[in-house]
């Protein structure tokens, strides 16, 4: 055991599970944005793709904001497990930014 009182540990674990869930949904939305962007200017470029792109972009932004809000309010935000989740999230987004 880590020596952390049981109630706090469960709270931190629950918030970390919530962060992982938000991270998964955000990365999924981000990947959908990338897929839709790759169709722009091609024969697959339709008004539906552009509507979907706008929706997925908005969804990603909302999830990124929610992720940040949960991290900022996390009582153990400086703990190793929480920081790993944050680094993993930034790594996925950062890798894609470097490719562009």
Backbone as ProteinMPNN parsed JSONL, in Angstrom:
{"seq_chain_A": "XXXXXXXXXXXXXXXXXXXXXXXXXXXXXXXXXXXXXXXXXXXXXXXXXXXXXXXXXXXXXXXXXXXXXXXXXXXXXXXXXXXXXXXXXXXXXXXXXXXX", "coords_chain_A": {"N_chain_A": [[0.843, -1.185, 0.0], [0.363, 2.33, -0.501], [0.397, 4.06, 1.619], [-1.345, 6.105, 1.598], [-4.339, 7.498, 2.79], [-7.252, 5.447, 2.697], [-9.729, 6.498, 1.617], [-8.856, 8.772, 0.155], [-7.178, 7.573, -1.706], [-8.989, 6.023, -3.199], [-10.525, 8.073, -4.266], [-8.617, 9.41, -5.853], [-7.973, 7.298, -7.585], [-10.458, 6.921, -8.816], [-10.764, 9.375, -10.117], [-8.578, 9.208, -11.822], [-9.399, 7.078, -13.432], [-11.551, 8.335, -14.632], [-10.157, 10.335, -16.026], [-8.709, 8.73, -17.832], [-10.824, 7.722, -19.342], [-11.862, 10.084, -20.489], [-9.613, 10.802, -21.918], [-9.444, 8.677, -23.777], [-11.823, 9.077, -25.258], [-11.286, 11.641, -26.261], [-8.97, 11.244, -27.817], [-10.032, 9.529, -29.705], [-11.91, 11.252, -30.946], [-10.097, 13.108, -31.939], [-8.654, 11.545, -33.77], [-10.69, 11.053, -35.588], [-11.082, 13.624, -36.56], [-8.633, 13.975, -37.871], [-8.9, 12.004, -39.88], [-11.082, 13.023, -41.321], [-10.046, 15.492, -42.162], [-8.108, 14.596, -43.903], [-9.623, 13.954, -46.081], [-10.461, 16.297, -47.171], [-10.551, 18.356, -50.027], [-10.385, 16.281, -51.788], [-11.925, 13.783, -53.921], [-13.692, 12.738, -52.149], [-14.545, 14.757, -50.599], [-17.153, 16.204, -49.134], [-20.182, 17.985, -48.278], [-21.216, 16.749, -46.057], [-18.948, 15.542, -44.914], [-17.594, 17.84, -44.154], [-19.388, 18.901, -42.261], [-19.303, 16.863, -40.381], [-16.61, 17.029, -39.702], [-16.537, 19.553, -38.475], [-18.175, 19.011, -36.253], [-16.703, 16.946, -34.945], [-14.348, 18.312, -34.403], [-15.266, 20.232, -32.614], [-16.144, 18.508, -30.598], [-13.707, 17.308, -29.818], [-12.399, 19.586, -28.78], [-14.073, 20.206, -26.608], [-13.724, 17.905, -25.038], [-10.968, 18.039, -24.516], [-10.925, 20.338, -22.987], [-12.488, 19.464, -20.821], [-10.813, 17.417, -19.862], [-8.624, 18.929, -18.993], [-9.879, 20.438, -16.982], [-10.582, 18.425, -15.127], [-8.043, 17.472, -14.443], [-6.94, 19.786, -13.265], [-8.556, 20.025, -11.002], [-8.009, 17.754, -9.641], [-7.152, 16.079, -6.693], [-4.758, 14.749, -6.351], [-3.039, 15.6, -8.385], [-0.331, 15.835, -8.879], [0.686, 13.356, -8.572], [2.429, 10.342, -9.509], [0.95, 8.389, -11.125], [-1.163, 10.005, -12.144], [0.22, 12.052, -13.477], [1.408, 10.516, -15.454], [-0.786, 9.825, -17.042], [-1.472, 12.361, -17.993], [0.903, 13.018, -19.399], [0.822, 10.992, -21.35], [-1.48, 11.721, -22.77], [-0.713, 14.224, -23.785], [1.443, 13.368, -25.309], [0.304, 11.898, -27.417], [-1.141, 13.879, -28.783], [0.937, 15.683, -29.245], [2.723, 14.194, -30.868], [1.292, 14.027, -33.237], [1.141, 16.695, -33.913], [3.795, 17.247, -34.492], [4.095, 15.83, -36.862], [2.795, 17.304, -38.748]], "CA_chain_A": [[0.0, 0.0, 0.0], [1.143, 3.546, -0.656], [0.348, 4.863, 2.815], [-2.359, 7.141, 1.4], [-5.606, 7.068, 3.386], [-8.079, 4.703, 1.745], [-10.688, 7.364, 0.939], [-8.158, 9.603, -0.83], [-6.687, 6.699, -2.77], [-10.118, 5.687, -4.05], [-10.894, 9.282, -4.986], [-7.593, 9.585, -6.886], [-8.151, 6.23, -8.568], [-11.687, 7.201, -9.57], [-10.482, 10.493, -11.02], [-7.675, 8.716, -12.87], [-10.228, 6.318, -14.375], [-12.298, 9.337, -15.391], [-9.207, 10.943, -16.963], [-8.436, 7.766, -18.914], [-12.011, 7.682, -20.195], [-11.879, 11.325, -21.269], [-8.484, 10.706, -22.843], [-9.819, 7.76, -24.85], [-12.812, 9.743, -26.109], [-10.635, 12.772, -26.935], [-8.081, 10.717, -28.86], [-10.928, 9.027, -30.75], [-12.405, 12.426, -31.676], [-8.941, 13.672, -32.637], [-8.386, 10.682, -34.929], [-11.765, 11.294, -36.56], [-10.767, 14.907, -37.188], [-7.539, 13.711, -38.823], [-9.451, 11.267, -41.025], [-11.912, 13.933, -42.105], [-9.159, 16.476, -42.782], [-7.422, 13.959, -45.036], [-10.568, 13.87, -47.2], [-10.696, 17.624, -47.73], [-9.89, 18.611, -51.304], [-10.377, 15.072, -52.609], [-13.248, 13.455, -54.449], [-14.533, 12.357, -51.004], [-14.872, 15.989, -49.885], [-18.581, 16.518, -49.27], [-20.696, 18.842, -47.201], [-21.357, 15.879, -44.882], [-17.612, 15.424, -44.303], [-17.297, 19.124, -43.517], [-20.228, 18.982, -41.054], [-18.738, 15.9, -39.428], [-15.34, 17.6, -39.256], [-16.853, 20.614, -37.518], [-18.668, 18.374, -35.029], [-15.607, 16.24, -34.272], [-13.424, 19.322, -33.891], [-15.895, 20.778, -31.417], [-16.127, 17.433, -29.587], [-12.345, 17.209, -29.3], [-12.145, 20.76, -27.949], [-14.822, 20.048, -25.351], [-13.088, 16.854, -24.241], [-9.679, 18.553, -24.055], [-11.257, 21.265, -21.898], [-12.926, 18.64, -19.682], [-9.606, 16.756, -19.357], [-7.863, 19.942, -18.246], [-10.642, 20.772, -15.777], [-10.464, 17.321, -14.168], [-6.657, 17.469, -13.947], [-6.745, 20.924, -12.368], [-9.281, 19.833, -9.745], [-7.58, 16.463, -9.084], [-6.414, 16.298, -5.451], [-3.434, 14.122, -6.47], [-2.611, 15.862, -9.756], [1.121, 15.715, -8.998], [1.092, 11.971, -8.343], [3.03, 9.681, -10.676], [-0.051, 7.845, -12.055], [-1.906, 11.08, -12.806], [1.125, 12.708, -14.411], [1.597, 9.618, -16.596], [-1.963, 9.988, -17.896], [-1.337, 13.673, -18.638], [1.985, 12.902, -20.393], [0.342, 10.145, -22.453], [-2.417, 12.532, -23.551], [0.081, 15.219, -24.516], [2.296, 12.682, -26.283], [-0.507, 11.568, -28.593], [-1.412, 15.122, -29.497], [2.228, 16.233, -29.643], [3.253, 13.419, -31.996], [0.559, 14.407, -34.44], [1.504, 18.069, -34.241], [5.125, 17.196, -35.116], [3.982, 15.263, -38.213], [2.177, 18.259, -39.676]], "C_chain_A": [[0.884, 1.243, 0.0], [1.164, 4.401, 0.6], [-0.645, 6.015, 2.707], [-3.639, 6.641, 2.049], [-6.53, 6.487, 2.321], [-9.04, 5.589, 0.978], [-10.032, 8.216, -0.147], [-7.683, 8.763, -1.999], [-7.82, 6.35, -3.728], [-10.543, 6.902, -4.873], [-9.918, 9.531, -6.132], [-7.719, 8.544, -7.973], [-9.382, 6.488, -9.438], [-11.456, 8.341, -10.556], [-9.531, 10.074, -12.136], [-8.433, 7.878, -13.894], [-11.034, 7.278, -15.249], [-11.385, 10.001, -16.429], [-8.899, 10.007, -18.127], [-9.612, 7.672, -19.873], [-12.111, 8.917, -21.077], [-10.778, 11.278, -22.32], [-8.842, 9.813, -24.032], [-10.796, 8.433, -25.813], [-12.196, 10.902, -26.89], [-9.729, 12.288, -28.064], [-8.915, 10.156, -30.014], [-11.457, 10.185, -31.596], [-11.283, 13.045, -32.499], [-8.622, 12.863, -33.896], [-9.459, 10.844, -36.002], [-11.549, 12.616, -37.284], [-9.678, 14.703, -38.242], [-8.05, 13.002, -40.066], [-10.264, 12.184, -41.925], [-11.06, 14.981, -42.821], [-8.468, 15.874, -43.998], [-8.327, 13.842, -46.262], [-10.829, 15.225, -47.863], [-9.907, 17.794, -49.024], [-9.783, 17.392, -52.202], [-11.773, 14.847, -53.175], [-14.219, 13.051, -53.334], [-14.96, 13.566, -50.183], [-16.333, 16.36, -50.159], [-19.005, 17.454, -48.142], [-20.893, 18.018, -45.92], [-20.022, 15.725, -44.162], [-17.29, 16.715, -43.554], [-18.138, 19.331, -42.256], [-19.665, 18.058, -39.976], [-17.429, 16.423, -38.857], [-15.587, 18.687, -38.209], [-17.322, 20.023, -36.185], [-17.568, 17.678, -34.25], [-14.579, 17.21, -33.703], [-13.973, 19.931, -32.612], [-15.855, 19.755, -30.284], [-14.745, 17.292, -28.97], [-12.034, 18.378, -28.372], [-12.839, 20.665, -26.597], [-14.159, 19.014, -24.448], [-11.73, 17.308, -23.709], [-9.896, 19.514, -22.882], [-11.669, 20.486, -20.641], [-11.732, 17.936, -19.045], [-8.821, 17.729, -18.483], [-8.56, 20.289, -16.937], [-10.493, 19.689, -14.712], [-9.048, 17.271, -13.598], [-6.459, 18.592, -12.932], [-7.441, 20.739, -11.024], [-8.89, 18.536, -9.034], [-6.764, 16.696, -7.815], [-4.99, 15.723, -5.496], [-2.843, 14.377, -7.85], [-1.112, 15.753, -9.95], [1.618, 14.29, -8.772], [1.613, 11.352, -9.638], [1.965, 9.116, -11.618], [-0.806, 8.932, -12.824], [-1.021, 11.778, -13.835], [1.408, 11.837, -15.632], [0.422, 9.747, -17.566], [-1.863, 11.309, -18.668], [-0.259, 13.623, -19.719], [1.541, 12.079, -21.593], [-0.593, 10.932, -23.366], [-1.645, 13.54, -24.4], [0.958, 14.564, -25.576], [1.525, 12.353, -27.554], [-0.742, 12.817, -29.432], [-0.11, 15.723, -30.025], [2.832, 15.516, -30.826], [2.581, 13.827, -33.289], [0.92, 15.818, -34.874], [2.855, 18.095, -34.941], [5.059, 16.712, -36.559], [3.492, 16.291, -39.217], [3.12, 19.307, -40.128]], "O_chain_A": [[2.027, 1.198, 0.455], [1.894, 5.392, 0.643], [-0.768, 6.814, 3.635], [-3.997, 5.476, 1.879], [-6.582, 6.974, 1.191], [-9.153, 5.434, -0.238], [-10.581, 8.367, -1.238], [-7.773, 9.186, -3.152], [-7.629, 6.378, -4.944], [-10.883, 6.767, -6.048], [-10.335, 9.827, -7.251], [-7.589, 8.859, -9.156], [-9.343, 6.294, -10.653], [-11.905, 8.276, -11.701], [-9.664, 10.533, -13.271], [-8.149, 7.953, -15.089], [-11.181, 7.062, -16.452], [-11.789, 10.205, -17.573], [-8.835, 10.442, -19.276], [-9.42, 7.556, -21.083], [-12.407, 8.816, -22.267], [-10.986, 11.665, -23.47], [-8.565, 10.17, -25.177], [-10.623, 8.368, -27.03], [-12.544, 11.122, -28.051], [-9.729, 12.867, -29.151], [-8.535, 10.298, -31.176], [-11.454, 10.108, -32.824], [-11.504, 13.462, -33.636], [-8.355, 13.429, -34.956], [-9.161, 10.779, -37.195], [-11.803, 12.719, -38.484], [-9.788, 15.197, -39.364], [-7.676, 13.358, -41.183], [-10.148, 12.126, -43.15], [-11.334, 15.316, -43.973], [-8.264, 16.554, -45.004], [-7.832, 13.649, -47.373], [-11.351, 15.29, -48.976], [-8.737, 17.42, -49.102], [-9.16, 17.455, -53.262], [-12.688, 15.634, -52.93], [-15.431, 13.024, -53.548], [-15.661, 13.42, -49.182], [-16.692, 16.772, -51.262], [-18.266, 17.674, -47.182], [-20.748, 18.547, -44.818], [-19.97, 15.774, -42.933], [-16.768, 16.674, -42.44], [-17.641, 19.886, -41.275], [-19.568, 18.434, -38.807], [-17.167, 16.279, -37.662], [-14.916, 18.728, -37.178], [-16.913, 20.482, -35.118], [-17.5, 17.802, -33.027], [-14.005, 16.961, -32.643], [-13.24, 20.126, -31.642], [-15.564, 20.104, -29.14], [-14.612, 17.171, -27.752], [-11.469, 18.183, -27.296], [-12.258, 21.004, -25.567], [-14.045, 19.219, -23.239], [-11.377, 16.995, -22.572], [-9.142, 19.501, -21.909], [-11.244, 20.815, -19.534], [-11.642, 17.864, -17.82], [-8.408, 17.392, -17.373], [-7.909, 20.419, -15.9], [-10.302, 19.993, -13.535], [-8.872, 17.051, -12.4], [-5.88, 18.378, -11.867], [-6.963, 21.245, -10.009], [-9.388, 18.253, -7.945], [-5.78, 17.435, -7.849], [-4.119, 16.172, -4.751], [-2.217, 13.491, -8.432], [-0.654, 15.592, -11.081], [2.823, 14.041, -8.777], [1.267, 11.799, -10.732], [2.062, 9.342, -12.825], [-1.056, 8.789, -14.021], [-1.47, 12.062, -14.946], [1.624, 12.357, -16.726], [0.621, 9.774, -18.78], [-2.142, 11.352, -19.866], [-0.466, 14.121, -20.826], [1.851, 12.428, -22.732], [-0.509, 10.825, -24.589], [-1.904, 13.684, -25.595], [1.19, 15.151, -26.633], [2.051, 12.518, -28.654], [-0.56, 12.801, -30.649], [-0.075, 16.221, -31.15], [3.402, 16.159, -31.708], [3.238, 13.956, -34.322], [0.996, 16.104, -36.069], [3.053, 18.87, -35.876], [5.865, 17.128, -37.391], [3.749, 16.16, -40.414], [2.745, 20.181, -40.91]]}, "name": "protein", "num_of_chains": 1, "seq": "XXXXXXXXXXXXXXXXXXXXXXXXXXXXXXXXXXXXXXXXXXXXXXXXXXXXXXXXXXXXXXXXXXXXXXXXXXXXXXXXXXXXXXXXXXXXXXXXXXXX"}
